[in-house]
């Protein structure tokens, strides 16, 4: 995403969304969202801004700050596909990085599977390895580790048990 | 037989209902391309529901990498999708170069493009061969793919010292310059490869068995493919010409002329055909990359990078078009020599998400075929 595209996108978002729905991140193309406005902002980005491709969903454990962060990488796939046809994409291609922070004691984030089904397995993976629950996910189970397992190995305070 | 005798057929037979049954395919099964289990609900021979069960190869690579320096993780990326170690290296070094702001000399970029496209050739040659395996043509077609792969592995061995676990790329370039004798052999392999594609196509593209097994099987419409985040040949077979090489123009792909082949139906046959055409495009790219390398004066193949690399605090997402789809690395640095977070966005994993949707309504034997047409490596799915 070029600087001009990012500034234009930011301005459009500021006009279309209620105040306080999002905050700009430290870097270009990064947007911080409160968990309660995630689906609202997500729907706007998908339906109005054309970010139809959710490439990556992952979690980061900020242990010192007592928070989990869920990171979403968004791209505009239909616009990107125009390039191969020799057409002008006509808008930003991405990546747009969406970030949500939740306290470690209550790690619950709304699921974005209703907007982007590509989150179906990736959210399960974050739940499995990081222990962040996704509210509204149709099938939130562990994906790699077995169901009886109790730990979440990607957490920074995880200590492997000797047995 | 007249109408009177036909009456003897008991009418109840037509009204008999079958009980749905549950069938386990895998985890140890030659068609599952690794240890992968599918719990399938069947009504007769028709698939009603399918639940993929993963994790048999899970080794929590993302956690392991948090205990290693950035450089130590390069050989681990070889072991993600072990067919394509070169492209895995490339995606990872690209992310680190973004994170630390490292420049890459042009000569190294030429070599990277050559290695990437050779990897695409061998991956697609195998993918098509194994698809035929899954169709029941046991091991004969794949032998032809393996034969061609060996020639490319010879090149990898010359350059990196290893045939499969290449560990060849470094931050800011590649590990070694190309040895003497590499270029003549490369030119020979590239010149002969179209002959192999023609040979493959002569046997397969209009083969009646292949057509009847693959046509209109496992259709994934373009809207669903985009929603599921599917990438690579599977996405393009559904008719969406999205290619990270075209969109991001990373490395030298912005200067190279190539087409993005797409399918029209999005079935297994289109996925086969897209891979065949992508091999032809890769040959085209290789010819241009060889010319670019020859025009680049000999010089550095690696920029100056400190041995213990400490990228500034921040994060980066680097992605490339790997032969299986979009391979991305998301790295978070806390300023130390080890990454704070090391995440792999694996194409095989995401491309598997719509498996149930593609299989529903088809017959048992088609599961194996549809799975084969997605082209996955379980080491990359489970990580």
Short mmCIF file of C-alpha atoms in Angstrom, two decimals:
data_model
loop_
_atom_site.label_atom_id
_atom_site.label_comp_id
_atom_site.label_asym_id
_atom_site.label_seq_id
_atom_site.Cartn_x
_atom_site.Cartn_y
_atom_site.Cartn_z
CA UNK A 1 0.00 0.00 0.00
CA UNK A 2 1.50 3.37 -0.99
CA UNK A 3 1.56 6.34 1.38
CA UNK A 4 -1.11 8.18 -0.61
CA UNK A 5 -3.40 5.14 -0.62
CA UNK A 6 -2.97 4.73 3.12
CA UNK A 7 -3.74 8.37 3.87
CA UNK A 8 -6.83 8.28 1.62
CA UNK A 9 -8.06 5.07 3.21
CA UNK A 10 -7.51 6.47 6.70
CA UNK A 11 -9.49 9.58 5.86
CA UNK A 12 -12.36 7.59 4.34
CA UNK A 13 -12.49 5.42 7.45
CA UNK A 14 -12.48 8.44 9.75
CA UNK A 15 -15.44 9.85 7.84
CA UNK A 16 -17.45 6.64 7.58
CA UNK A 17 -16.93 5.15 11.03
CA UNK A 18 -17.99 6.65 14.38
CA UNK A 19 -15.32 8.37 16.41
CA UNK A 20 -13.29 5.99 18.52
CA UNK A 21 -14.09 2.91 16.42
CA UNK A 22 -10.44 2.57 15.45
CA UNK A 23 -7.02 4.03 16.18
CA UNK A 24 -4.08 4.25 13.85
CA UNK A 25 -1.11 2.11 14.72
CA UNK A 26 2.47 3.26 14.99
CA UNK A 27 3.25 2.08 11.46
CA UNK A 28 1.49 2.77 8.17
CA UNK A 29 -1.34 0.41 7.36
CA UNK A 30 -1.89 -0.68 10.97
CA UNK A 31 -5.23 -0.15 12.67
CA UNK A 32 -6.07 -0.88 16.30
CA UNK A 33 -9.67 -1.82 17.04
CA UNK A 34 -11.56 -2.42 20.27
CA UNK A 35 -12.99 -5.96 20.46
CA UNK A 36 -16.56 -4.63 20.54
CA UNK A 37 -16.14 -2.71 17.26
CA UNK A 38 -14.13 -5.42 15.44
CA UNK A 39 -17.04 -6.83 13.46
CA UNK A 40 -18.34 -3.37 12.63
CA UNK A 41 -14.98 -2.17 11.30
CA UNK A 42 -14.44 -5.54 9.61
CA UNK A 43 -17.73 -5.36 7.78
CA UNK A 44 -16.91 -1.86 6.57
CA UNK A 45 -13.47 -2.96 5.32
CA UNK A 46 -14.93 -6.01 3.57
CA UNK A 47 -18.03 -4.51 2.01
CA UNK A 48 -17.09 -0.90 1.36
CA UNK A 49 -13.31 -0.96 1.02
CA UNK A 50 -13.08 -4.32 -0.76
CA UNK A 51 -10.63 -6.07 1.56
CA UNK A 52 -12.07 -9.43 0.64
CA UNK A 53 -9.09 -11.61 1.44
CA UNK A 54 -8.10 -12.34 5.04
CA UNK A 55 -4.69 -13.83 4.57
CA UNK A 56 -3.39 -14.37 8.06
CA UNK A 57 -4.82 -14.54 11.58
CA UNK A 58 -2.49 -14.94 14.49
CA UNK A 59 -1.98 -14.11 18.14
CA UNK A 60 0.85 -12.44 20.02
CA UNK A 61 1.28 -12.79 23.77
CA UNK A 62 2.38 -9.49 25.34
CA UNK A 63 3.08 -10.97 28.75
CA UNK A 64 4.70 -7.87 30.27
CA UNK A 65 1.66 -5.77 29.36
CA UNK A 66 -0.78 -8.47 30.45
CA UNK A 67 -2.47 -8.56 27.07
CA UNK A 68 -3.05 -10.79 24.08
CA UNK A 69 -3.10 -9.32 20.63
CA UNK A 70 -4.88 -10.84 17.64
CA UNK A 71 -3.44 -9.74 14.31
CA UNK A 72 -5.30 -9.89 10.99
CA UNK A 73 -3.62 -9.31 7.62
CA UNK A 74 -6.07 -8.13 4.97
CA UNK A 75 -5.63 -7.82 1.22
CA UNK A 76 -7.90 -6.86 -1.66
CA UNK A 77 -7.93 -9.98 -3.82
CA UNK A 78 -10.45 -8.96 -6.48
CA UNK A 79 -8.53 -5.73 -7.06
CA UNK A 80 -5.22 -7.61 -7.07
CA UNK A 81 -6.53 -10.02 -9.67
CA UNK A 82 -7.01 -7.11 -12.09
CA UNK A 83 -3.25 -6.64 -12.34
CA UNK A 84 -2.75 -9.98 -14.08
CA UNK A 85 -5.44 -8.97 -16.59
CA UNK A 86 -3.46 -5.82 -17.35
CA UNK A 87 -6.02 -3.52 -15.72
CA UNK A 88 -5.58 -0.84 -13.11
CA UNK A 89 -6.40 -2.23 -9.66
CA UNK A 90 -8.13 1.04 -8.73
CA UNK A 91 -7.48 1.04 -5.02
CA UNK A 92 -5.19 -0.13 -2.25
CA UNK A 93 -4.08 -3.78 -2.45
CA UNK A 94 -2.98 -4.24 1.13
CA UNK A 95 -1.67 -5.32 3.48
CA UNK A 96 -3.95 -3.70 5.99
CA UNK A 97 -3.09 -4.92 9.48
CA UNK A 98 -5.95 -5.06 11.96
CA UNK A 99 -5.10 -5.51 15.62
CA UNK A 100 -7.26 -6.29 18.63
CA UNK A 101 -6.02 -6.37 22.20
CA UNK A 102 -7.66 -8.19 25.09
CA UNK A 103 -6.60 -8.71 28.71
CA UNK A 104 -4.85 -12.01 29.42
CA UNK A 105 -7.33 -12.86 32.19
CA UNK A 106 -10.30 -12.71 29.84
CA UNK A 107 -9.05 -13.54 26.36
CA UNK A 108 -12.24 -13.32 24.30
CA UNK A 109 -12.40 -11.79 20.82
CA UNK A 110 -15.39 -11.80 18.43
CA UNK A 111 -14.92 -14.29 15.62
CA UNK A 112 -14.63 -12.88 12.11
CA UNK A 113 -15.64 -16.15 10.45
CA UNK A 114 -18.99 -14.62 9.44
CA UNK A 115 -17.10 -12.06 7.37
CA UNK A 116 -14.10 -14.10 6.20
CA UNK A 117 -14.49 -17.90 6.34
CA UNK A 118 -10.73 -18.19 5.91
CA UNK A 119 -10.57 -17.53 9.66
CA UNK A 120 -12.35 -20.83 10.38
CA UNK A 121 -9.21 -22.89 10.88
CA UNK A 122 -6.83 -20.08 11.68
CA UNK A 123 -8.91 -18.98 14.67
CA UNK A 124 -9.02 -22.58 15.83
CA UNK A 125 -5.24 -22.63 15.61
CA UNK A 126 -4.92 -19.43 17.66
CA UNK A 127 -7.34 -20.88 20.22
CA UNK A 128 -5.39 -24.12 20.35
CA UNK A 129 -1.88 -22.71 20.68
CA UNK A 130 -2.51 -19.35 22.36
CA UNK A 131 -5.75 -19.93 24.26
CA UNK A 132 -7.69 -16.96 22.89
CA UNK A 133 -11.42 -17.73 22.60
CA UNK A 134 -13.37 -16.52 19.57
CA UNK A 135 -16.97 -15.70 20.34
CA UNK A 136 -19.35 -16.76 17.58
CA UNK A 137 -17.01 -19.28 15.98
CA UNK A 138 -19.19 -22.18 14.75
CA UNK A 139 -16.79 -24.93 15.79
CA UNK A 140 -14.16 -23.70 18.24
CA UNK A 141 -12.15 -26.80 19.09
CA UNK A 142 -8.44 -27.55 19.28
CA UNK A 143 -7.07 -28.22 15.83
CA UNK A 144 -3.59 -29.69 16.38
CA UNK A 145 -3.37 -30.80 20.00
CA UNK A 146 -5.64 -33.37 21.57
CA UNK A 147 -8.85 -32.30 23.32
CA UNK A 148 -7.73 -33.35 26.81
CA UNK A 149 -4.62 -31.17 26.66
CA UNK A 150 -4.88 -28.21 28.99
CA UNK A 151 -2.03 -25.90 28.10
CA UNK A 152 -1.46 -23.41 25.30
CA UNK A 153 2.16 -23.74 24.21
CA UNK A 154 2.58 -20.44 22.39
CA UNK A 155 1.89 -18.46 25.56
CA UNK A 156 5.04 -16.85 26.88
CA UNK A 157 4.53 -18.29 30.39
CA UNK A 158 4.17 -21.85 29.08
CA UNK A 159 6.56 -24.30 30.70
CA UNK A 160 6.72 -27.81 29.23
CA UNK A 161 5.91 -30.46 31.80
CA UNK A 162 8.39 -33.26 32.45
CA UNK A 163 6.83 -36.67 32.75
CA UNK B 1 -39.54 -60.13 -20.82
CA UNK B 2 -43.12 -58.90 -20.74
CA UNK B 3 -44.85 -56.84 -18.09
CA UNK B 4 -46.34 -59.83 -16.26
CA UNK B 5 -43.00 -61.42 -15.38
CA UNK B 6 -41.46 -58.13 -14.30
CA UNK B 7 -44.04 -57.85 -11.50
CA UNK B 8 -42.12 -60.51 -9.54
CA UNK B 9 -39.54 -57.96 -8.46
CA UNK B 10 -40.49 -57.22 -4.83
CA UNK B 11 -41.42 -53.57 -4.50
CA UNK B 12 -39.80 -53.21 -1.06
CA UNK B 13 -36.33 -53.45 -2.59
CA UNK B 14 -36.70 -50.05 -4.21
CA UNK B 15 -37.81 -48.50 -0.96
CA UNK B 16 -34.94 -49.89 1.12
CA UNK B 17 -33.07 -47.14 2.86
CA UNK B 18 -29.37 -47.26 3.71
CA UNK B 19 -27.98 -46.30 7.08
CA UNK B 20 -25.38 -43.53 7.04
CA UNK B 21 -21.97 -44.91 7.97
CA UNK B 22 -18.82 -43.27 9.28
CA UNK B 23 -15.57 -44.09 7.56
CA UNK B 24 -12.07 -43.15 8.65
CA UNK B 25 -9.62 -42.40 5.88
CA UNK B 26 -6.12 -42.19 7.29
CA UNK B 27 -4.16 -41.22 9.30
CA UNK B 28 -1.81 -43.73 7.68
CA UNK B 29 -2.97 -43.88 4.12
CA UNK B 30 -1.03 -43.55 0.87
CA UNK B 31 -3.51 -41.04 -0.52
CA UNK B 32 -3.40 -38.62 2.40
CA UNK B 33 0.01 -37.19 1.47
CA UNK B 34 1.32 -37.56 5.00
CA UNK B 35 -0.38 -38.38 8.26
CA UNK B 36 -3.84 -36.90 7.90
CA UNK B 37 -7.23 -38.29 8.89
CA UNK B 38 -10.63 -37.61 7.43
CA UNK B 39 -13.78 -38.70 9.24
CA UNK B 40 -16.33 -39.17 6.47
CA UNK B 41 -20.10 -39.61 6.79
CA UNK B 42 -21.46 -41.65 3.91
CA UNK B 43 -24.92 -42.27 2.58
CA UNK B 44 -24.29 -45.24 0.36
CA UNK B 45 -21.22 -44.11 -1.51
CA UNK B 46 -22.08 -40.42 -1.37
CA UNK B 47 -20.30 -38.06 1.02
CA UNK B 48 -22.64 -36.27 3.41
CA UNK B 49 -20.07 -34.77 5.76
CA UNK B 50 -16.30 -34.76 6.08
CA UNK B 51 -14.23 -33.70 9.05
CA UNK B 52 -10.48 -33.31 8.60
CA UNK B 53 -8.40 -34.17 11.68
CA UNK B 54 -4.89 -32.75 11.78
CA UNK B 55 -2.00 -32.46 14.13
CA UNK B 56 -0.23 -35.79 13.70
CA UNK B 57 2.91 -34.00 12.53
CA UNK B 58 2.56 -30.99 14.82
CA UNK B 59 5.89 -30.02 16.36
CA UNK B 60 5.07 -26.44 17.35
CA UNK B 61 7.70 -25.02 15.07
CA UNK B 62 6.57 -21.50 15.90
CA UNK B 63 7.51 -22.04 19.53
CA UNK B 64 10.83 -23.66 18.62
CA UNK B 65 11.76 -20.64 16.54
CA UNK B 66 11.29 -18.31 19.51
CA UNK B 67 14.25 -20.08 21.11
CA UNK B 68 16.51 -19.69 18.08
CA UNK B 69 18.25 -16.70 16.55
CA UNK B 70 16.87 -15.46 13.25
CA UNK B 71 19.64 -17.19 11.31
CA UNK B 72 19.20 -20.53 13.08
CA UNK B 73 15.61 -20.74 11.87
CA UNK B 74 16.47 -20.88 8.16
CA UNK B 75 17.13 -24.66 8.12
CA UNK B 76 13.86 -25.17 9.97
CA UNK B 77 11.96 -23.52 7.14
CA UNK B 78 13.33 -26.23 4.79
CA UNK B 79 11.29 -28.71 6.79
CA UNK B 80 7.94 -26.95 6.41
CA UNK B 81 7.07 -27.97 2.88
CA UNK B 82 9.99 -30.30 2.29
CA UNK B 83 9.31 -30.45 -1.47
CA UNK B 84 9.94 -26.72 -1.82
CA UNK B 85 12.74 -25.79 0.57
CA UNK B 86 14.00 -22.99 -1.69
CA UNK B 87 10.75 -21.04 -1.71
CA UNK B 88 10.36 -21.53 2.05
CA UNK B 89 13.82 -20.01 2.53
CA UNK B 90 12.88 -17.13 0.27
CA UNK B 91 9.67 -16.25 2.11
CA UNK B 92 11.47 -16.27 5.46
CA UNK B 93 14.49 -14.22 4.40
CA UNK B 94 12.14 -11.78 2.69
CA UNK B 95 10.29 -11.21 5.96
CA UNK B 96 13.53 -10.74 7.92
CA UNK B 97 14.89 -8.38 5.26
CA UNK B 98 11.71 -6.31 5.60
CA UNK B 99 12.01 -6.35 9.37
CA UNK B 100 15.66 -5.30 9.47
CA UNK B 101 15.72 -3.20 6.29
CA UNK B 102 18.34 -5.26 4.44
CA UNK B 103 19.15 -4.69 0.77
CA UNK B 104 19.76 -7.58 -1.59
CA UNK B 105 22.30 -7.40 -4.46
CA UNK B 106 20.85 -7.85 -7.91
CA UNK B 107 22.90 -10.94 -8.63
CA UNK B 108 21.43 -12.67 -5.58
CA UNK B 109 17.91 -11.69 -6.64
CA UNK B 110 18.50 -13.31 -10.04
CA UNK B 111 19.66 -16.50 -8.35
CA UNK B 112 16.62 -16.45 -6.05
CA UNK B 113 14.21 -16.14 -8.95
CA UNK B 114 15.94 -19.05 -10.70
CA UNK B 115 15.72 -21.22 -7.60
CA UNK B 116 12.07 -20.27 -6.98
CA UNK B 117 11.00 -21.16 -10.48
CA UNK B 118 12.96 -24.41 -10.51
CA UNK B 119 11.11 -25.27 -7.31
CA UNK B 120 7.80 -24.49 -8.97
CA UNK B 121 8.69 -26.79 -11.86
CA UNK B 122 9.55 -29.71 -9.62
CA UNK B 123 6.59 -29.16 -7.32
CA UNK B 124 4.07 -29.07 -10.15
CA UNK B 125 5.67 -32.05 -11.91
CA UNK B 126 5.21 -34.02 -8.69
CA UNK B 127 1.75 -32.60 -7.96
CA UNK B 128 0.48 -33.77 -11.34
CA UNK B 129 2.18 -37.14 -10.93
CA UNK B 130 0.73 -37.72 -7.48
CA UNK B 131 -2.70 -36.62 -8.70
CA UNK B 132 -2.54 -39.49 -11.17
CA UNK B 133 -1.44 -41.74 -8.30
CA UNK B 134 -4.58 -40.76 -6.44
CA UNK B 135 -6.59 -41.52 -9.54
CA UNK B 136 -5.34 -45.10 -9.53
CA UNK B 137 -2.50 -44.89 -12.04
CA UNK B 138 -0.21 -46.17 -9.34
CA UNK B 139 3.36 -44.83 -9.55
CA UNK B 140 3.86 -44.90 -13.32
CA UNK B 141 3.00 -41.26 -14.14
CA UNK B 142 4.74 -39.96 -11.03
CA UNK B 143 7.94 -41.71 -12.12
CA UNK B 144 8.13 -39.28 -15.02
CA UNK B 145 7.72 -36.37 -12.63
CA UNK B 146 10.35 -37.77 -10.30
CA UNK B 147 12.73 -38.25 -13.23
CA UNK B 148 12.50 -34.54 -14.06
CA UNK B 149 12.74 -33.60 -10.41
CA UNK B 150 16.04 -35.44 -10.11
CA UNK B 151 17.58 -33.18 -12.76
CA UNK B 152 16.51 -30.10 -10.80
CA UNK B 153 17.73 -31.61 -7.54
CA UNK B 154 21.13 -32.08 -9.19
CA UNK B 155 21.19 -28.32 -9.71
CA UNK B 156 20.16 -27.66 -6.11
CA UNK B 157 22.90 -30.00 -4.91
CA UNK B 158 25.50 -28.15 -6.97
CA UNK B 159 24.44 -24.79 -5.58
CA UNK B 160 23.65 -25.61 -1.97
CA UNK B 161 25.25 -28.97 -1.21
CA UNK B 162 21.93 -30.61 -0.44
CA UNK B 163 19.22 -32.04 -2.64
CA UNK B 164 16.14 -31.47 -0.50
CA UNK B 165 17.03 -29.49 2.62
CA UNK B 166 18.80 -26.75 0.71
CA UNK B 167 19.22 -24.10 3.42
CA UNK B 168 20.52 -21.89 0.62
CA UNK B 169 19.21 -18.37 1.12
CA UNK B 170 20.58 -15.89 3.63
CA UNK B 171 19.50 -12.48 4.86
CA UNK B 172 20.66 -10.10 2.14
CA UNK B 173 21.40 -12.72 -0.48
CA UNK B 174 22.27 -16.37 -0.89
CA UNK B 175 24.82 -18.56 0.89
CA UNK B 176 27.17 -19.33 -2.01
CA UNK B 177 27.63 -18.17 -5.55
CA UNK B 178 26.73 -20.59 -8.30
CA UNK B 179 29.52 -23.09 -8.91
CA UNK B 180 31.26 -23.69 -12.23
CA UNK B 181 29.22 -25.90 -14.51
CA UNK B 182 25.90 -24.79 -13.01
CA UNK B 183 24.84 -22.47 -15.80
CA UNK B 184 25.38 -24.92 -18.69
CA UNK B 185 23.41 -27.59 -16.84
CA UNK B 186 20.68 -25.09 -15.94
CA UNK B 187 20.37 -24.03 -19.56
CA UNK B 188 20.09 -27.67 -20.59
CA UNK B 189 17.39 -28.43 -17.99
CA UNK B 190 15.39 -25.35 -18.96
CA UNK B 191 15.69 -26.12 -22.66
CA UNK B 192 14.57 -29.72 -22.21
CA UNK B 193 11.73 -29.10 -19.78
CA UNK B 194 9.07 -28.07 -22.34
CA UNK B 195 9.63 -31.45 -24.00
CA UNK B 196 8.73 -33.12 -20.75
CA UNK B 197 5.59 -31.00 -20.35
CA UNK B 198 4.57 -31.94 -23.90
CA UNK B 199 5.14 -35.60 -23.08
CA UNK B 200 3.04 -35.34 -19.92
CA UNK B 201 0.29 -33.51 -21.78
CA UNK B 202 0.27 -35.98 -24.66
CA UNK B 203 -0.55 -38.77 -22.22
CA UNK B 204 -2.83 -36.88 -19.87
CA UNK B 205 -4.56 -33.70 -21.01
CA UNK B 206 -7.09 -35.36 -23.32
CA UNK B 207 -6.92 -38.77 -21.65
CA UNK B 208 -10.45 -40.13 -21.42
CA UNK B 209 -10.04 -41.66 -17.96
CA UNK B 210 -8.53 -38.47 -16.59
CA UNK B 211 -11.30 -36.38 -18.12
CA UNK B 212 -14.09 -38.55 -16.76
CA UNK B 213 -12.57 -38.65 -13.27
CA UNK B 214 -11.63 -34.95 -13.03
CA UNK B 215 -14.19 -32.94 -14.95
CA UNK B 216 -16.80 -31.27 -12.72
CA UNK B 217 -15.40 -32.96 -9.61
CA UNK B 218 -14.63 -30.91 -6.51
CA UNK B 219 -15.77 -27.58 -7.92
CA UNK B 220 -14.79 -24.51 -5.91
CA UNK B 221 -16.56 -21.38 -7.24
CA UNK B 222 -14.45 -18.18 -7.33
CA UNK B 223 -16.46 -16.39 -4.63
CA UNK B 224 -16.03 -19.28 -2.21
CA UNK B 225 -12.34 -19.59 -3.03
CA UNK B 226 -11.76 -15.91 -2.17
CA UNK B 227 -13.85 -16.15 1.01
CA UNK B 228 -11.87 -19.18 2.19
CA UNK B 229 -8.57 -17.41 1.52
CA UNK B 230 -7.47 -20.10 -0.92
CA UNK B 231 -4.35 -19.16 -2.90
CA UNK B 232 -2.04 -20.56 -5.53
CA UNK B 233 -3.03 -22.88 -8.39
CA UNK B 234 -6.25 -23.89 -6.59
CA UNK B 235 -7.45 -20.28 -6.52
CA UNK B 236 -6.40 -19.62 -10.10
CA UNK B 237 -8.15 -22.79 -11.29
CA UNK B 238 -11.32 -21.20 -9.89
CA UNK B 239 -10.80 -18.31 -12.29
CA UNK B 240 -9.19 -15.65 -10.06
CA UNK B 241 -5.85 -14.50 -11.53
CA UNK B 242 -4.35 -13.47 -8.18
CA UNK B 243 -0.62 -14.04 -8.04
CA UNK B 244 1.62 -12.54 -5.34
CA UNK B 245 4.42 -12.26 -7.91
CA UNK B 246 2.21 -9.85 -9.89
CA UNK B 247 0.68 -8.04 -6.91
CA UNK B 248 3.72 -7.52 -4.69
CA UNK B 249 6.34 -7.54 -7.48
CA UNK B 250 8.88 -8.78 -4.95
CA UNK B 251 12.43 -9.71 -5.94
CA UNK B 252 12.74 -9.20 -9.73
CA UNK B 253 9.24 -10.31 -10.69
CA UNK B 254 8.28 -6.73 -11.53
CA UNK B 255 10.72 -6.80 -14.45
CA UNK B 256 9.80 -10.23 -15.74
CA UNK B 257 7.16 -10.85 -18.36
CA UNK B 258 4.85 -13.79 -17.67
CA UNK B 259 1.17 -14.70 -17.77
CA UNK B 260 -1.10 -15.95 -15.01
CA UNK B 261 -3.07 -18.96 -16.29
CA UNK B 262 -6.58 -19.42 -14.90
CA UNK B 263 -9.28 -22.07 -15.08
CA UNK B 264 -12.93 -21.61 -15.96
CA UNK B 265 -14.79 -24.19 -13.87
CA UNK B 266 -12.65 -24.62 -10.75
CA UNK B 267 -12.74 -28.42 -10.77
CA UNK B 268 -9.95 -30.97 -10.38
CA UNK B 269 -9.26 -30.88 -14.11
CA UNK B 270 -8.71 -27.10 -14.09
CA UNK B 271 -6.29 -27.48 -11.19
CA UNK B 272 -4.36 -30.02 -13.24
CA UNK B 273 -4.37 -27.78 -16.30
CA UNK B 274 -3.37 -24.63 -14.40
CA UNK B 275 -0.32 -26.45 -13.02
CA UNK B 276 0.69 -27.57 -16.51
CA UNK B 277 0.42 -24.00 -17.81
CA UNK B 278 2.24 -22.60 -14.80
CA UNK B 279 5.16 -24.90 -15.60
CA UNK B 280 5.27 -23.42 -19.09
CA UNK B 281 5.27 -19.90 -17.60
CA UNK B 282 8.04 -20.88 -15.18
CA UNK B 283 10.19 -21.95 -18.12
CA UNK B 284 9.54 -18.52 -19.63
CA UNK B 285 10.55 -16.82 -16.37
CA UNK B 286 13.66 -18.96 -16.10
CA UNK B 287 14.78 -18.01 -19.60
CA UNK B 288 14.46 -14.33 -18.67
CA UNK B 289 16.13 -14.78 -15.29
CA UNK B 290 19.10 -16.55 -16.89
CA UNK B 291 19.49 -13.65 -19.29
CA UNK B 292 19.28 -11.17 -16.41
CA UNK B 293 21.90 -13.08 -14.46
CA UNK B 294 24.25 -13.12 -17.43
CA UNK B 295 23.82 -9.37 -17.87
CA UNK B 296 24.61 -8.74 -14.20
CA UNK B 297 28.35 -8.32 -13.63
CA UNK B 298 29.86 -10.80 -11.19
CA UNK B 299 29.96 -9.39 -7.70
CA UNK B 300 28.43 -9.69 -4.28
CA UNK B 301 25.86 -12.37 -3.68
CA UNK B 302 25.19 -11.19 -0.13
CA UNK B 303 25.06 -7.76 1.43
CA UNK B 304 26.81 -7.06 4.72
CA UNK B 305 24.65 -8.41 7.54
CA UNK B 306 25.91 -8.73 11.13
CA UNK B 307 26.41 -12.30 12.23
CA UNK B 308 24.19 -11.84 15.25
CA UNK B 309 21.31 -9.98 13.68
CA UNK B 310 19.22 -7.81 16.00
CA UNK B 311 16.37 -6.27 14.00
CA UNK B 312 14.87 -3.07 15.43
CA UNK B 313 11.69 -3.34 17.52
CA UNK B 314 8.78 -3.80 15.17
CA UNK B 315 7.06 -6.33 12.98
CA UNK B 316 6.96 -7.44 9.36
CA UNK B 317 4.86 -9.68 7.17
CA UNK B 318 6.70 -11.05 4.16
CA UNK B 319 4.95 -13.21 1.60
CA UNK B 320 5.77 -14.87 -1.67
CA UNK B 321 3.97 -16.97 -4.24
CA UNK B 322 5.17 -20.45 -3.31
CA UNK B 323 4.21 -23.31 -5.65
CA UNK B 324 1.31 -24.19 -3.33
CA UNK B 325 0.04 -20.67 -2.73
CA UNK B 326 0.77 -17.67 -0.58
CA UNK B 327 3.49 -18.47 1.93
CA UNK B 328 3.88 -15.73 4.52
CA UNK B 329 6.01 -15.15 7.58
CA UNK B 330 4.85 -12.75 10.28
CA UNK B 331 7.72 -11.75 12.56
CA UNK B 332 7.67 -9.60 15.68
CA UNK B 333 10.99 -8.31 16.98
CA UNK B 334 11.64 -7.05 20.50
CA UNK B 335 15.09 -5.83 19.53
CA UNK B 336 16.91 -8.96 20.71
CA UNK B 337 18.61 -11.56 18.54
CA UNK B 338 15.68 -13.96 18.88
CA UNK B 339 12.23 -13.30 17.41
CA UNK B 340 9.44 -12.47 19.87
CA UNK B 341 6.89 -14.07 17.57
CA UNK B 342 7.53 -16.24 14.53
CA UNK B 343 4.44 -17.14 12.57
CA UNK B 344 4.05 -19.11 9.35
CA UNK B 345 1.03 -18.55 7.14
CA UNK B 346 1.11 -21.89 5.36
CA UNK B 347 -0.73 -22.22 2.03
CA UNK B 348 -1.39 -25.95 2.49
CA UNK B 349 -3.16 -25.30 5.79
CA UNK B 350 -5.46 -22.54 4.56
CA UNK B 351 -6.18 -24.27 1.24
CA UNK B 352 -7.49 -27.30 3.14
CA UNK B 353 -10.25 -25.28 4.85
CA UNK B 354 -12.87 -25.74 2.06
CA UNK B 355 -12.15 -29.48 1.68
CA UNK B 356 -15.53 -30.52 3.07
CA UNK B 357 -17.40 -28.10 0.84
CA UNK B 358 -15.57 -29.44 -2.22
CA UNK B 359 -16.21 -33.09 -1.33
CA UNK B 360 -19.86 -33.01 -0.27
CA UNK B 361 -22.13 -34.82 -2.72
CA UNK B 362 -19.29 -36.66 -4.44
CA UNK B 363 -18.35 -40.35 -4.16
CA UNK B 364 -15.81 -41.85 -1.76
CA UNK B 365 -13.20 -42.35 -4.46
CA UNK B 366 -13.36 -38.65 -5.32
CA UNK B 367 -12.17 -37.56 -1.85
CA UNK B 368 -8.72 -38.88 -2.61
CA UNK B 369 -8.69 -37.10 -5.93
CA UNK B 370 -9.94 -33.76 -4.56
CA UNK B 371 -7.39 -33.87 -1.75
CA UNK B 372 -4.66 -34.65 -4.28
CA UNK B 373 -5.73 -31.73 -6.46
CA UNK B 374 -5.26 -29.25 -3.59
CA UNK B 375 -1.61 -30.35 -3.39
CA UNK B 376 -0.72 -30.26 0.29
CA UNK B 377 2.30 -31.23 2.37
CA UNK B 378 1.33 -32.29 5.86
CA UNK B 379 4.61 -31.03 7.33
CA UNK B 380 3.47 -27.56 6.34
CA UNK B 381 -0.15 -28.03 7.43
CA UNK B 382 0.76 -29.19 10.92
CA UNK B 383 4.03 -27.31 11.44
#
